[in-house]
Coordinates of C-alpha atoms in Angstrom, one line a residue:
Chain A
X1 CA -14.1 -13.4 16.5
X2 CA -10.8 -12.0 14.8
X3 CA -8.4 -14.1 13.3
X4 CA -4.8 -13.4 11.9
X5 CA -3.4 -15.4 9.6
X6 CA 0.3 -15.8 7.9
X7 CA 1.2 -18.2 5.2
X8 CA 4.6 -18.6 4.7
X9 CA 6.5 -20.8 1.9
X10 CA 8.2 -23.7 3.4
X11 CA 11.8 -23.6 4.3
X12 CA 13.3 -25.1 1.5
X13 CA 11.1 -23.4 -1.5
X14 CA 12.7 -20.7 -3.1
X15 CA 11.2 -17.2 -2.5
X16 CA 12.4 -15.0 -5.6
X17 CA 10.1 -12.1 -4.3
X18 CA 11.8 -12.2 -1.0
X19 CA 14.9 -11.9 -2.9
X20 CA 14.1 -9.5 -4.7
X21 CA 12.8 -7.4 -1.8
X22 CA 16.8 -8.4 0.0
X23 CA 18.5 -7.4 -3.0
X24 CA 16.8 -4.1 -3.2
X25 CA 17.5 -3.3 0.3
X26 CA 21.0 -4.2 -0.1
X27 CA 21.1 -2.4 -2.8
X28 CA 19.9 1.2 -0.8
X29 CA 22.9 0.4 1.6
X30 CA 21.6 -2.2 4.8
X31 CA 24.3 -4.4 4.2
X32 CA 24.2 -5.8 8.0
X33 CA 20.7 -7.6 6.3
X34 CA 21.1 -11.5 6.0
X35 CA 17.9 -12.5 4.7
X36 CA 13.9 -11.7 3.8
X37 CA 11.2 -14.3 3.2
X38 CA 8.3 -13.0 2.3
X39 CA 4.6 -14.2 2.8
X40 CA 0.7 -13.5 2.9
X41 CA -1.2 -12.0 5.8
X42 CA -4.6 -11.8 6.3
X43 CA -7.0 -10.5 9.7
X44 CA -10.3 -12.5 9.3
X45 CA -13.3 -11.9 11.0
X46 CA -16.3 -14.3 11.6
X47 CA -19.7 -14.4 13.4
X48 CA -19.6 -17.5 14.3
X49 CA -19.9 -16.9 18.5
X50 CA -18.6 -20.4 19.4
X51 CA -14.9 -20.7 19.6
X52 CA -14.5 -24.0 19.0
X53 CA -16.4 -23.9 15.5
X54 CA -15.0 -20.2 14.4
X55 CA -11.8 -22.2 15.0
X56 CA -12.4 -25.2 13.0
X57 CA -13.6 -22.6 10.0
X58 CA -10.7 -20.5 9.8
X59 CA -8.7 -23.8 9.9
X60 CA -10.5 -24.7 7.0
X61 CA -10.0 -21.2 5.1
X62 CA -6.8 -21.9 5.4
X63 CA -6.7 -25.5 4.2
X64 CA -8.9 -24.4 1.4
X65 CA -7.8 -21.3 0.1
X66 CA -5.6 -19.4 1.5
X67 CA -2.5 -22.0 1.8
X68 CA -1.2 -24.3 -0.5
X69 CA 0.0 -26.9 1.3
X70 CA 2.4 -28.8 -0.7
X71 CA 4.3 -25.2 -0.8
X72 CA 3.2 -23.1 2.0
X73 CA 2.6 -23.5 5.8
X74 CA 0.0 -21.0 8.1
X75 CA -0.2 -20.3 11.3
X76 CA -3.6 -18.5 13.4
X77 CA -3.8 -16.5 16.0
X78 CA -6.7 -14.8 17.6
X79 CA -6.8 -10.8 17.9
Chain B
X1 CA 18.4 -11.1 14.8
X2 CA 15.3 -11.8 13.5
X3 CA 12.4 -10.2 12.8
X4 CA 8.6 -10.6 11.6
X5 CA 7.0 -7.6 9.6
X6 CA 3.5 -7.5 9.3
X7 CA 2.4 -4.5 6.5
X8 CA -1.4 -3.6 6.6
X9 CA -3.7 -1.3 4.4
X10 CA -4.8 1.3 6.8
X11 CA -8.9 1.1 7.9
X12 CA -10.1 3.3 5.5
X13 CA -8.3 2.5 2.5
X14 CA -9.9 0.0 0.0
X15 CA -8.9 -4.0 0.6
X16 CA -10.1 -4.8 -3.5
X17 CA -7.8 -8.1 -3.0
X18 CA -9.2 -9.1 0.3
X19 CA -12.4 -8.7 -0.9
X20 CA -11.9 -11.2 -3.7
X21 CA -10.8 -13.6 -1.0
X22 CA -14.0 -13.1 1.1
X23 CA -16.2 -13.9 -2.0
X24 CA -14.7 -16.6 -2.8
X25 CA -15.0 -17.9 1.0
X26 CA -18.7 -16.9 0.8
X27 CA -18.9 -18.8 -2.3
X28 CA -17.2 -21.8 -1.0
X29 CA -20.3 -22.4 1.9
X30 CA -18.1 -20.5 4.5
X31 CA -21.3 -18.6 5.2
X32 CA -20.1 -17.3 8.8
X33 CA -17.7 -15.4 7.4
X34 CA -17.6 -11.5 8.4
X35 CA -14.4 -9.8 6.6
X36 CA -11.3 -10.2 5.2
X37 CA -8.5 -8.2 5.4
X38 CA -4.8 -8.8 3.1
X39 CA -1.2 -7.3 4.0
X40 CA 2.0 -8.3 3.5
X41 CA 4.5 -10.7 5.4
X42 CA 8.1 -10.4 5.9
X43 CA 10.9 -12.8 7.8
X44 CA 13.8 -10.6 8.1
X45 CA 16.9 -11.5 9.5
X46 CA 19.8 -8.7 10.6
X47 CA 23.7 -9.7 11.2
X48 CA 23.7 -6.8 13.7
X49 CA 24.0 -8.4 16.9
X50 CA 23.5 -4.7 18.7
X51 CA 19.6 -5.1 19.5
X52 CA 18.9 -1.2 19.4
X53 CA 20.9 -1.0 16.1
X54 CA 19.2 -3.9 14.5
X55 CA 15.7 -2.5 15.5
X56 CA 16.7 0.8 14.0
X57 CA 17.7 -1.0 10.8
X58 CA 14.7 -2.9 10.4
X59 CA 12.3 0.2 10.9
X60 CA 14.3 2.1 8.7
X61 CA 13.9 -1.0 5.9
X62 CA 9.7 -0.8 6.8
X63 CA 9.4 3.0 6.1
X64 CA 11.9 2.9 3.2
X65 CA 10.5 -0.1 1.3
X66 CA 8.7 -2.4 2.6
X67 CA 5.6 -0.5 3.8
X68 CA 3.8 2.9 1.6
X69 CA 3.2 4.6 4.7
X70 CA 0.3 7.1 3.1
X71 CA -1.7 3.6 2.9
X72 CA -0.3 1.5 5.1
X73 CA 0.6 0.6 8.4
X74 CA 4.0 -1.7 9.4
X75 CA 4.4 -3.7 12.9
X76 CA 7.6 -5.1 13.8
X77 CA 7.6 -8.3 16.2
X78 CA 11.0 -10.0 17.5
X79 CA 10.9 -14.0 16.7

């Protein structure tokens, strides 16, 4: 089973690379741009044939690893 | 208008970072565990309220910046 995966910093962290990345673009003229947050994506794929448990694993990739929680929130979806 | 850009290495290029992350998954007892792909993430949000301005924007921002297209591959999803 595939698994996609984005982690994105909560609302109200600040996300200097994501400003960096708006400034730049800014900067090379797309001044209608209003913001850019950036975050982490990943496409995991696991043997695991039963849905139920592949689900319950990649939930726990992302609780384990690939979030930080106090910081960051994901969300999955299956390819 | 907001957008969701999701950048990719393309198949055949090398995933060294992903591959870190699927050790350490192995490692942590998530022994189901097939691949693991990274990419990039991006919440981008355009003042342009014409939609087929905005999209053309936001593509140009992918194959100007945000996405090395000799490596990598961009999608652009409306949120």
């Amino acid at each position: 089973m595939k698994y996609s995966i984005t982690v994105t910093l909560k609302k109200d962290v600040l996300d200097p690379q994501g400003k960096v990345v708006e400034n730049t673009l800014k900067n090379m003229g797309l001044n209608s741009l209003k913001s850019v947050r950036q975050g982490k994506y990943f496409e995991i794929e696991v043997e695991e044939k039963n849905e139920k448990v592949a689900d319950k694993e990649v939930t726990q990739m992302c609780e384990k690893l690939l979030a930080n929680l106090i910081i960051e929130d994901y969300k999955i979806n299956k390819l």
